[in-house]
């Protein structure tokens, strides 16, 4: 165990004051801490590649080492700017990667993290990125020498942190602004949605609490709806929905979170461009990465209605309270045109003890079969 405050102290002593990244539950005690510090810059970005890009730009303007934080599942998103720009054979940009190591060998974890966890260190080695694991206070010395190496040789370095390693000395309150309306919960929306779908619909849902909520309710109801849960591949729910929708007469309902929607926002353009009327898109917006610690997604900077309209959706629907719920869902599902539904939900801690789909082969088989 290490206190996030001790980790931060080492980084500050080594002149690292700039952080950019995508939130992760393993690192939340650290990233929520830096978010409260006035003399530290923390940019919560939409994907890990953009975080590396921003860090490169920061270095070019300041000559200081930036830190990029991410879950190891986001390593793939970051590889392109790491290897094609920052790498020692290209521009030699020094940088520290702080990586939450899900699926680390010998630790119990969800199926979607196991393959990635087993190869994380190998990927770093293949990329020529020197790295260390930090598990206890003493390991911070290794981190210190890695940062010196990064500075002296202009190299990318990384530290890996396993689940449950980082603690806080005192409780940190997330700086999440809670701008979302306080009326509708995720579970009440999902309940009414599930009551209004039938075997002519196919649900594809995103990483985070949405898939877990749908899974939980379907399990309790013993419903014969068999969704495809995107337990990983964050940001690709809409692309999977597009691919599935092209060769079927069924109505595809893509249920996406705001963090997931923003991660590969360009897909929104492709989907509108290539989808037929059978693809219905739902953005369930809680303005946060709720399932990994409640960090802001910054989605309030977009006018979603204008965005959906400008993409070419013929119909935009909005729900933020229980009264309009059934009526709007029915209208949305029955809409003959392309349709975008935005559902504004509140963050609700008490709702969040949710099961996770475990048997993914069964999920796939049942989804395909029906
Ligand atoms: C590529 C990648 N980066 C980061 C993560 C870690 N992660 C899992 S869920 C999640 C938040 C998703 O946010 P949102 O779609 O708004 O859903 P919510 O957490 O609010 O349910 C993050 C960042 C991941 N799984 N994959």
Short mmCIF file of C-alpha atoms and ligand atoms in Angstrom, two decimals:
data_model
loop_
_atom_site.label_atom_id
_atom_site.label_comp_id
_atom_site.label_asym_id
_atom_site.label_seq_id
_atom_site.Cartn_x
_atom_site.Cartn_y
_atom_site.Cartn_z
CA UNK A 1 0.00 0.00 0.00
CA UNK A 2 1.14 3.56 -0.75
CA UNK A 3 -0.44 6.86 0.12
CA UNK A 4 -1.32 8.87 -2.98
CA UNK A 5 0.03 11.90 -1.11
CA UNK A 6 3.48 10.25 -0.89
CA UNK A 7 3.47 9.46 -4.59
CA UNK A 8 2.54 13.05 -5.37
CA UNK A 9 5.32 14.35 -3.15
CA UNK A 10 7.93 12.34 -5.07
CA UNK A 11 6.58 13.61 -8.38
CA UNK A 12 6.55 17.22 -7.17
CA UNK A 13 10.10 16.94 -5.84
CA UNK A 14 11.07 15.71 -9.28
CA UNK A 15 9.39 18.72 -10.89
CA UNK A 16 6.38 16.95 -12.34
CA UNK A 17 3.40 19.27 -12.02
CA UNK A 18 1.47 18.58 -15.21
CA UNK A 19 -0.89 15.64 -15.57
CA UNK A 20 -3.13 14.57 -18.41
CA UNK A 21 -5.06 11.35 -18.66
CA UNK A 22 -8.20 9.28 -18.68
CA UNK A 23 -9.58 8.27 -15.27
CA UNK A 24 -9.19 4.77 -13.90
CA UNK A 25 -10.52 3.20 -10.72
CA UNK A 26 -7.06 1.92 -9.71
CA UNK A 27 -5.66 5.45 -9.83
CA UNK A 28 -8.70 7.36 -8.59
CA UNK A 29 -7.27 8.12 -5.15
CA UNK A 30 -4.32 9.75 -6.86
CA UNK A 31 -6.12 11.59 -9.68
CA UNK A 32 -8.87 12.88 -7.39
CA UNK A 33 -6.09 14.17 -5.11
CA UNK A 34 -4.24 16.08 -7.84
CA UNK A 35 -7.54 17.55 -8.94
CA UNK A 36 -7.76 19.38 -5.60
CA UNK A 37 -4.27 20.93 -5.81
CA UNK A 38 -4.04 24.53 -6.99
CA UNK A 39 -0.44 24.47 -8.23
CA UNK A 40 -0.96 21.29 -10.25
CA UNK A 41 -2.47 21.13 -13.69
CA UNK A 42 -4.70 18.11 -14.29
CA UNK A 43 -6.42 17.70 -17.63
CA UNK A 44 -9.05 14.96 -17.78
CA UNK A 45 -9.03 14.03 -21.45
CA UNK A 46 -11.26 11.92 -23.60
CA UNK A 47 -8.79 9.25 -24.64
CA UNK A 48 -5.29 8.14 -23.78
CA UNK A 49 -3.85 9.05 -27.19
CA UNK A 50 -5.04 12.64 -26.77
CA UNK A 51 -3.48 12.67 -23.31
CA UNK A 52 -0.10 11.67 -24.77
CA UNK A 53 -0.51 14.27 -27.52
CA UNK A 54 -1.25 16.99 -24.96
CA UNK A 55 1.74 15.91 -22.88
CA UNK A 56 4.02 16.15 -25.95
CA UNK A 57 2.81 19.70 -26.61
CA UNK A 58 3.31 20.64 -22.96
CA UNK A 59 6.91 19.41 -23.07
CA UNK A 60 7.62 21.31 -26.30
CA UNK A 61 6.48 24.56 -24.72
CA UNK A 62 8.00 24.16 -21.22
CA UNK A 63 10.85 21.65 -21.47
CA UNK A 64 9.32 20.02 -18.38
CA UNK A 65 8.40 16.36 -17.99
CA UNK A 66 4.66 15.72 -18.20
CA UNK A 67 2.85 12.75 -16.65
CA UNK A 68 0.12 10.82 -18.44
CA UNK A 69 -2.18 8.58 -16.42
CA UNK A 70 -4.34 5.79 -17.74
CA UNK A 71 -5.73 2.32 -17.16
CA UNK A 72 -3.68 -0.33 -19.00
CA UNK A 73 -6.66 -1.00 -21.28
CA UNK A 74 -6.00 2.48 -22.68
CA UNK A 75 -2.39 1.68 -23.56
CA UNK A 76 -3.53 0.72 -27.07
CA UNK A 77 -5.06 4.15 -27.59
CA UNK A 78 -1.78 5.80 -26.59
CA UNK A 79 0.68 3.70 -28.60
CA UNK A 80 0.46 5.71 -31.81
CA UNK A 81 1.63 9.12 -30.46
CA UNK A 82 4.01 7.36 -28.06
CA UNK A 83 5.80 5.41 -30.78
CA UNK A 84 5.39 7.68 -33.79
CA UNK A 85 6.19 10.98 -32.06
CA UNK A 86 7.56 10.67 -28.53
CA UNK A 87 9.74 7.58 -29.03
CA UNK A 88 13.54 7.72 -28.80
CA UNK A 89 13.83 6.98 -32.52
CA UNK A 90 11.58 9.92 -33.40
CA UNK A 91 11.48 13.15 -31.31
CA UNK A 92 12.73 11.80 -27.97
CA UNK A 93 10.12 13.39 -25.71
CA UNK A 94 10.55 12.59 -22.00
CA UNK A 95 7.36 11.63 -20.23
CA UNK A 96 6.14 9.58 -17.29
CA UNK A 97 3.25 7.17 -17.82
CA UNK A 98 1.32 6.26 -14.67
CA UNK A 99 -0.58 3.09 -15.49
CA UNK A 100 -3.33 1.41 -13.47
CA UNK A 101 -2.56 -2.28 -13.92
CA UNK A 102 -5.83 -4.20 -14.13
CA UNK A 103 -5.50 -7.95 -14.62
CA UNK A 104 -1.97 -8.04 -13.18
CA UNK A 105 -0.69 -11.63 -13.01
CA UNK A 106 -1.87 -13.58 -9.93
CA UNK A 107 -4.55 -11.03 -9.07
CA UNK A 108 -8.25 -11.80 -9.44
CA UNK A 109 -9.92 -9.56 -11.99
CA UNK A 110 -12.72 -9.38 -14.54
CA UNK A 111 -12.29 -11.48 -17.74
CA UNK A 112 -11.82 -8.43 -19.98
CA UNK A 113 -8.74 -7.38 -18.01
CA UNK A 114 -6.85 -10.67 -17.94
CA UNK A 115 -5.32 -10.74 -21.43
CA UNK A 116 -4.34 -7.07 -21.29
CA UNK A 117 -2.97 -7.43 -17.76
CA UNK A 118 -0.77 -10.37 -18.76
CA UNK A 119 0.89 -8.50 -21.64
CA UNK A 120 1.10 -4.97 -20.25
CA UNK A 121 4.75 -5.20 -19.19
CA UNK A 122 5.65 -6.96 -22.44
CA UNK A 123 4.02 -4.19 -24.48
CA UNK A 124 6.05 -1.59 -22.58
CA UNK A 125 9.25 -3.55 -23.15
CA UNK A 126 8.48 -3.98 -26.86
CA UNK A 127 8.00 -0.21 -27.05
CA UNK A 128 11.35 0.30 -25.36
CA UNK A 129 9.70 1.99 -22.37
CA UNK A 130 11.60 1.38 -19.12
CA UNK A 131 9.18 0.76 -16.27
CA UNK A 132 8.85 -0.11 -12.61
CA UNK A 133 6.10 -1.46 -10.37
CA UNK A 134 5.19 0.51 -7.29
CA UNK A 135 3.57 -1.40 -4.48
CA UNK A 136 5.14 0.00 -1.32
CA UNK A 137 6.77 3.21 -0.15
CA UNK A 138 10.27 1.93 -0.82
CA UNK A 139 9.43 1.49 -4.53
CA UNK A 140 9.16 5.27 -4.84
CA UNK A 141 12.99 5.31 -4.99
CA UNK A 142 12.79 3.29 -8.22
CA UNK A 143 10.34 5.84 -9.56
CA UNK A 144 12.70 8.67 -8.69
CA UNK A 145 15.57 7.10 -10.64
CA UNK A 146 13.27 6.37 -13.61
CA UNK A 147 12.30 10.05 -13.74
CA UNK A 148 15.98 11.07 -13.69
CA UNK A 149 16.61 8.61 -16.51
CA UNK A 150 13.70 10.09 -18.47
CA UNK A 151 15.06 13.62 -17.95
CA UNK A 152 18.68 12.79 -18.78
CA UNK A 153 18.01 10.62 -21.81
CA UNK A 154 14.78 12.25 -23.07
CA UNK A 155 12.87 8.99 -22.82
CA UNK A 156 9.37 7.79 -22.06
CA UNK A 157 9.21 5.84 -18.79
CA UNK A 158 6.33 4.20 -16.97
CA UNK A 159 5.25 3.07 -13.53
CA UNK A 160 2.68 0.34 -13.02
CA UNK A 161 0.29 0.38 -10.08
CA UNK A 162 -1.91 -2.58 -9.16
CA UNK A 163 -5.46 -2.46 -7.83
CA UNK A 164 -5.89 -1.48 -4.16
CA UNK A 165 -2.35 -0.08 -3.88
CA UNK A 166 -3.17 3.62 -3.57
CA UNK A 167 -4.85 4.96 -0.45
CA UNK A 168 -5.51 8.51 0.74
CA UNK A 169 -4.44 9.94 4.07
CA UNK A 170 -7.77 11.67 4.33
CA UNK A 171 -10.98 11.51 2.36
CA UNK A 172 -10.80 13.34 -0.96
CA UNK A 173 -13.98 14.75 -2.37
CA UNK A 174 -14.24 14.46 -6.15
CA UNK A 175 -14.44 17.90 -7.76
CA UNK A 176 -17.30 16.70 -9.96
CA UNK A 177 -19.66 19.63 -10.37
CA UNK A 178 -22.92 17.65 -10.33
CA UNK A 179 -24.44 19.82 -13.00
CA UNK A 180 -26.83 17.09 -14.02
CA UNK A 181 -30.47 17.26 -13.06
CA UNK A 182 -31.26 15.48 -9.84
CA UNK A 183 -34.40 13.67 -10.92
CA UNK A 184 -33.78 10.50 -12.88
CA UNK A 185 -31.77 7.46 -11.84
CA UNK A 186 -30.01 5.09 -14.18
CA UNK A 187 -32.00 2.15 -12.87
CA UNK A 188 -35.40 3.76 -13.42
CA UNK A 189 -34.46 4.64 -16.99
CA UNK A 190 -33.14 1.14 -17.75
CA UNK A 191 -36.21 -0.44 -16.16
CA UNK A 192 -38.62 1.41 -18.45
CA UNK A 193 -36.39 0.87 -21.46
CA UNK A 194 -36.34 -2.89 -20.84
CA UNK A 195 -40.12 -2.94 -20.37
CA UNK A 196 -40.51 -1.41 -23.81
CA UNK A 197 -38.22 -3.59 -25.87
CA UNK A 198 -38.97 -7.00 -27.34
CA UNK A 199 -37.32 -9.64 -29.48
CA UNK A 200 -37.25 -7.33 -32.50
CA UNK A 201 -34.73 -5.17 -30.63
CA UNK A 202 -31.04 -5.75 -29.97
CA UNK A 203 -29.32 -3.87 -27.17
CA UNK A 204 -25.60 -3.09 -27.26
CA UNK A 205 -24.38 -1.30 -24.13
CA UNK A 206 -21.18 0.44 -23.09
CA UNK A 207 -18.38 -0.12 -20.56
CA UNK A 208 -19.13 1.29 -17.13
CA UNK A 209 -22.27 1.14 -15.04
CA UNK A 210 -24.68 0.94 -17.97
CA UNK A 211 -23.86 -2.61 -18.99
CA UNK A 212 -23.82 -3.67 -15.35
CA UNK A 213 -27.21 -2.07 -14.67
CA UNK A 214 -28.78 -3.71 -17.73
CA UNK A 215 -27.21 -7.05 -16.85
CA UNK A 216 -28.47 -6.78 -13.29
CA UNK A 217 -32.06 -5.98 -14.27
CA UNK A 218 -32.20 -8.62 -17.00
CA UNK A 219 -30.89 -11.18 -14.57
CA UNK A 220 -33.51 -10.28 -11.94
CA UNK A 221 -36.36 -10.17 -14.45
CA UNK A 222 -35.18 -13.38 -16.15
CA UNK A 223 -35.87 -11.40 -19.31
CA UNK A 224 -35.44 -13.03 -22.71
CA UNK A 225 -33.70 -9.93 -24.07
CA UNK A 226 -30.05 -10.85 -24.58
CA UNK A 227 -27.86 -7.75 -24.90
CA UNK A 228 -24.25 -7.53 -25.99
CA UNK A 229 -22.30 -5.97 -23.15
CA UNK A 230 -19.20 -4.01 -24.14
CA UNK A 231 -17.27 -4.93 -21.01
CA UNK A 232 -14.14 -3.45 -22.60
CA UNK A 233 -13.36 -1.58 -25.82
CA UNK A 234 -14.48 1.66 -24.24
CA UNK A 235 -15.72 4.13 -26.84
CA UNK A 236 -16.53 1.52 -29.46
CA UNK A 237 -20.13 0.71 -28.50
CA UNK A 238 -21.56 2.80 -31.31
CA UNK A 239 -19.20 1.30 -33.92
CA UNK A 240 -20.12 -2.25 -32.88
CA UNK A 241 -23.78 -1.22 -33.09
CA UNK A 242 -23.25 0.20 -36.58
CA UNK A 243 -21.53 -2.95 -37.82
CA UNK A 244 -24.26 -5.15 -36.39
CA UNK A 245 -27.10 -3.01 -37.71
CA UNK A 246 -26.10 -3.07 -41.36
CA UNK A 247 -27.18 -6.64 -42.17
CA UNK A 248 -30.22 -7.12 -39.99
CA UNK A 249 -33.85 -6.07 -39.95
CA UNK A 250 -33.82 -5.84 -36.15
CA UNK A 251 -33.78 -2.50 -34.37
CA UNK A 252 -30.44 -1.90 -32.74
CA UNK A 253 -30.40 0.13 -29.54
CA UNK A 254 -26.99 1.47 -28.71
CA UNK A 255 -26.86 2.49 -25.04
CA UNK A 256 -23.76 4.60 -24.48
CA UNK A 257 -22.27 6.49 -21.52
CA UNK A 258 -20.94 10.02 -21.90
CA UNK A 259 -17.32 9.01 -21.19
CA UNK A 260 -17.62 6.29 -23.79
CA UNK A 261 -19.36 8.62 -26.30
CA UNK A 262 -16.54 11.17 -25.99
CA UNK A 263 -13.67 8.69 -26.15
CA UNK A 264 -14.02 8.19 -29.91
CA UNK A 265 -16.35 11.02 -30.79
CA UNK A 266 -15.46 10.73 -34.47
CA UNK A 267 -17.47 7.50 -34.58
CA UNK A 268 -20.62 9.59 -34.12
CA UNK A 269 -19.96 11.03 -37.58
CA UNK A 270 -19.37 7.63 -39.19
CA UNK A 271 -22.43 6.11 -37.57
CA UNK A 272 -24.76 8.82 -38.78
CA UNK A 273 -23.18 8.59 -42.21
CA UNK A 274 -23.50 4.84 -42.68
CA UNK A 275 -26.33 3.68 -40.44
CA UNK A 276 -29.83 2.91 -41.59
CA UNK A 277 -32.99 3.84 -39.73
CA UNK A 278 -32.80 0.68 -37.63
CA UNK A 279 -30.03 2.06 -35.43
CA UNK A 280 -31.28 3.99 -32.41
CA UNK A 281 -28.65 5.78 -30.34
CA UNK A 282 -29.06 6.55 -26.63
CA UNK A 283 -26.62 8.73 -24.73
CA UNK A 284 -27.07 8.16 -21.00
CA UNK A 285 -25.45 11.26 -19.61
CA UNK A 286 -24.33 11.54 -15.99
CA UNK A 287 -21.62 14.06 -16.89
CA UNK A 288 -19.03 11.82 -15.27
CA UNK A 289 -16.87 8.71 -15.37
CA UNK A 290 -18.98 7.47 -12.52
CA UNK A 291 -17.88 3.85 -12.51
CA UNK A 292 -14.19 4.72 -12.03
CA UNK A 293 -14.50 7.43 -9.39
CA UNK A 294 -16.86 10.16 -10.57
CA UNK A 295 -14.35 12.31 -12.47
CA UNK A 296 -15.78 14.91 -14.87
CA UNK A 297 -16.11 14.07 -18.55
CA UNK A 298 -16.53 17.78 -19.45
CA UNK A 299 -19.44 16.87 -21.71
CA UNK A 300 -21.36 19.96 -20.56
CA UNK A 301 -19.27 21.86 -23.12
CA UNK A 302 -21.32 20.32 -25.93
CA UNK A 303 -24.88 21.21 -26.80
CA UNK A 304 -25.92 17.62 -27.48
CA UNK A 305 -29.12 18.55 -29.25
CA UNK A 306 -27.30 20.78 -31.73
CA UNK A 307 -24.58 18.18 -32.12
CA UNK A 308 -27.06 15.39 -32.90
CA UNK A 309 -28.98 17.61 -35.30
CA UNK A 310 -25.81 18.71 -37.06
CA UNK A 311 -24.82 15.07 -37.54
CA UNK A 312 -28.08 14.63 -39.41
CA UNK A 313 -30.30 12.83 -36.89
CA UNK A 314 -33.87 13.55 -37.89
CA UNK A 315 -35.19 13.22 -34.35
CA UNK A 316 -33.62 14.25 -31.03
CA UNK A 317 -35.35 13.28 -27.78
CA UNK A 318 -34.44 14.33 -24.25
CA UNK A 319 -35.45 12.89 -20.89
CA UNK A 320 -34.47 14.18 -17.49
CA UNK A 321 -37.32 13.12 -15.25
CA UNK A 322 -39.60 10.22 -14.57
CA UNK A 323 -42.79 11.85 -15.79
CA UNK A 324 -41.86 11.89 -19.48
CA UNK A 325 -40.00 8.61 -19.30
CA UNK A 326 -42.40 6.02 -20.77
CA UNK A 327 -43.86 8.35 -23.34
CA UNK A 328 -40.50 9.53 -24.67
CA UNK A 329 -38.99 6.05 -24.77
CA UNK A 330 -41.96 4.76 -26.76
CA UNK A 331 -41.78 7.67 -29.21
CA UNK A 332 -38.06 7.20 -29.58
CA UNK A 333 -38.28 3.45 -30.17
CA UNK A 334 -41.16 3.79 -32.62
CA UNK A 335 -39.61 6.65 -34.51
CA UNK A 336 -39.47 5.87 -38.24
CA UNK A 337 -36.46 8.16 -38.71
CA UNK A 338 -32.95 8.11 -37.37
CA UNK A 339 -33.18 9.05 -33.71
CA UNK A 340 -30.91 10.22 -30.91
CA UNK A 341 -32.09 10.08 -27.31
CA UNK A 342 -30.25 11.93 -24.55
CA UNK A 343 -31.08 10.79 -21.04
CA UNK A 344 -29.81 12.98 -18.23
CA UNK A 345 -29.35 10.93 -15.09
CA UNK A 346 -28.09 11.70 -11.64
CA UNK A 347 -25.06 10.21 -9.98
CA UNK A 348 -26.38 7.88 -7.34
CA UNK A 349 -23.92 6.09 -5.12
CA UNK A 350 -26.50 3.79 -3.58
CA UNK A 351 -27.28 2.28 -6.99
CA UNK A 352 -23.79 1.24 -7.74
CA UNK A 353 -23.37 -2.17 -6.19
CA UNK A 354 -23.95 -3.98 -9.42
CA UNK A 355 -23.05 -7.44 -10.72
CA UNK A 356 -20.86 -7.91 -13.79
CA UNK A 357 -21.32 -10.32 -16.67
CA UNK A 358 -18.82 -13.15 -16.16
CA UNK A 359 -19.56 -15.74 -18.80
CA UNK A 360 -18.78 -13.73 -21.91
CA UNK A 361 -18.97 -16.69 -24.30
CA UNK A 362 -22.55 -17.24 -23.14
CA UNK A 363 -23.33 -13.54 -23.62
CA UNK A 364 -22.02 -13.73 -27.20
CA UNK A 365 -23.83 -16.99 -28.03
CA UNK A 366 -27.17 -15.78 -26.69
CA UNK A 367 -26.85 -12.41 -28.40
CA UNK A 368 -26.15 -14.02 -31.77
CA UNK A 369 -28.79 -16.76 -31.40
CA UNK A 370 -31.86 -14.62 -30.84
C1 LIG B 1 -9.62 2.52 -23.20
C2 LIG B 1 -10.09 2.59 -21.79
N1 LIG B 1 -9.75 3.65 -21.03
C3 LIG B 1 -10.18 3.72 -19.74
C4 LIG B 1 -10.96 2.75 -19.20
C5 LIG B 1 -11.42 2.80 -17.75
N2 LIG B 1 -12.85 3.07 -17.67
C6 LIG B 1 -13.77 2.09 -17.50
S1 LIG B 1 -15.31 2.66 -17.41
C7 LIG B 1 -14.80 4.24 -17.55
C8 LIG B 1 -15.76 5.39 -17.46
C9 LIG B 1 -16.80 5.38 -18.52
O1 LIG B 1 -17.55 6.56 -18.40
P1 LIG B 1 -19.06 6.59 -18.88
O2 LIG B 1 -19.14 6.05 -20.25
O3 LIG B 1 -19.56 7.97 -18.67
O4 LIG B 1 -19.79 5.56 -17.91
P2 LIG B 1 -20.01 5.61 -16.30
O5 LIG B 1 -18.68 5.33 -15.70
O6 LIG B 1 -20.50 6.98 -15.94
O7 LIG B 1 -20.98 4.51 -16.03
C10 LIG B 1 -13.41 4.32 -17.70
C11 LIG B 1 -12.64 5.58 -17.87
C12 LIG B 1 -11.30 1.67 -20.05
N3 LIG B 1 -12.07 0.65 -19.63
N4 LIG B 1 -10.85 1.63 -21.31
#
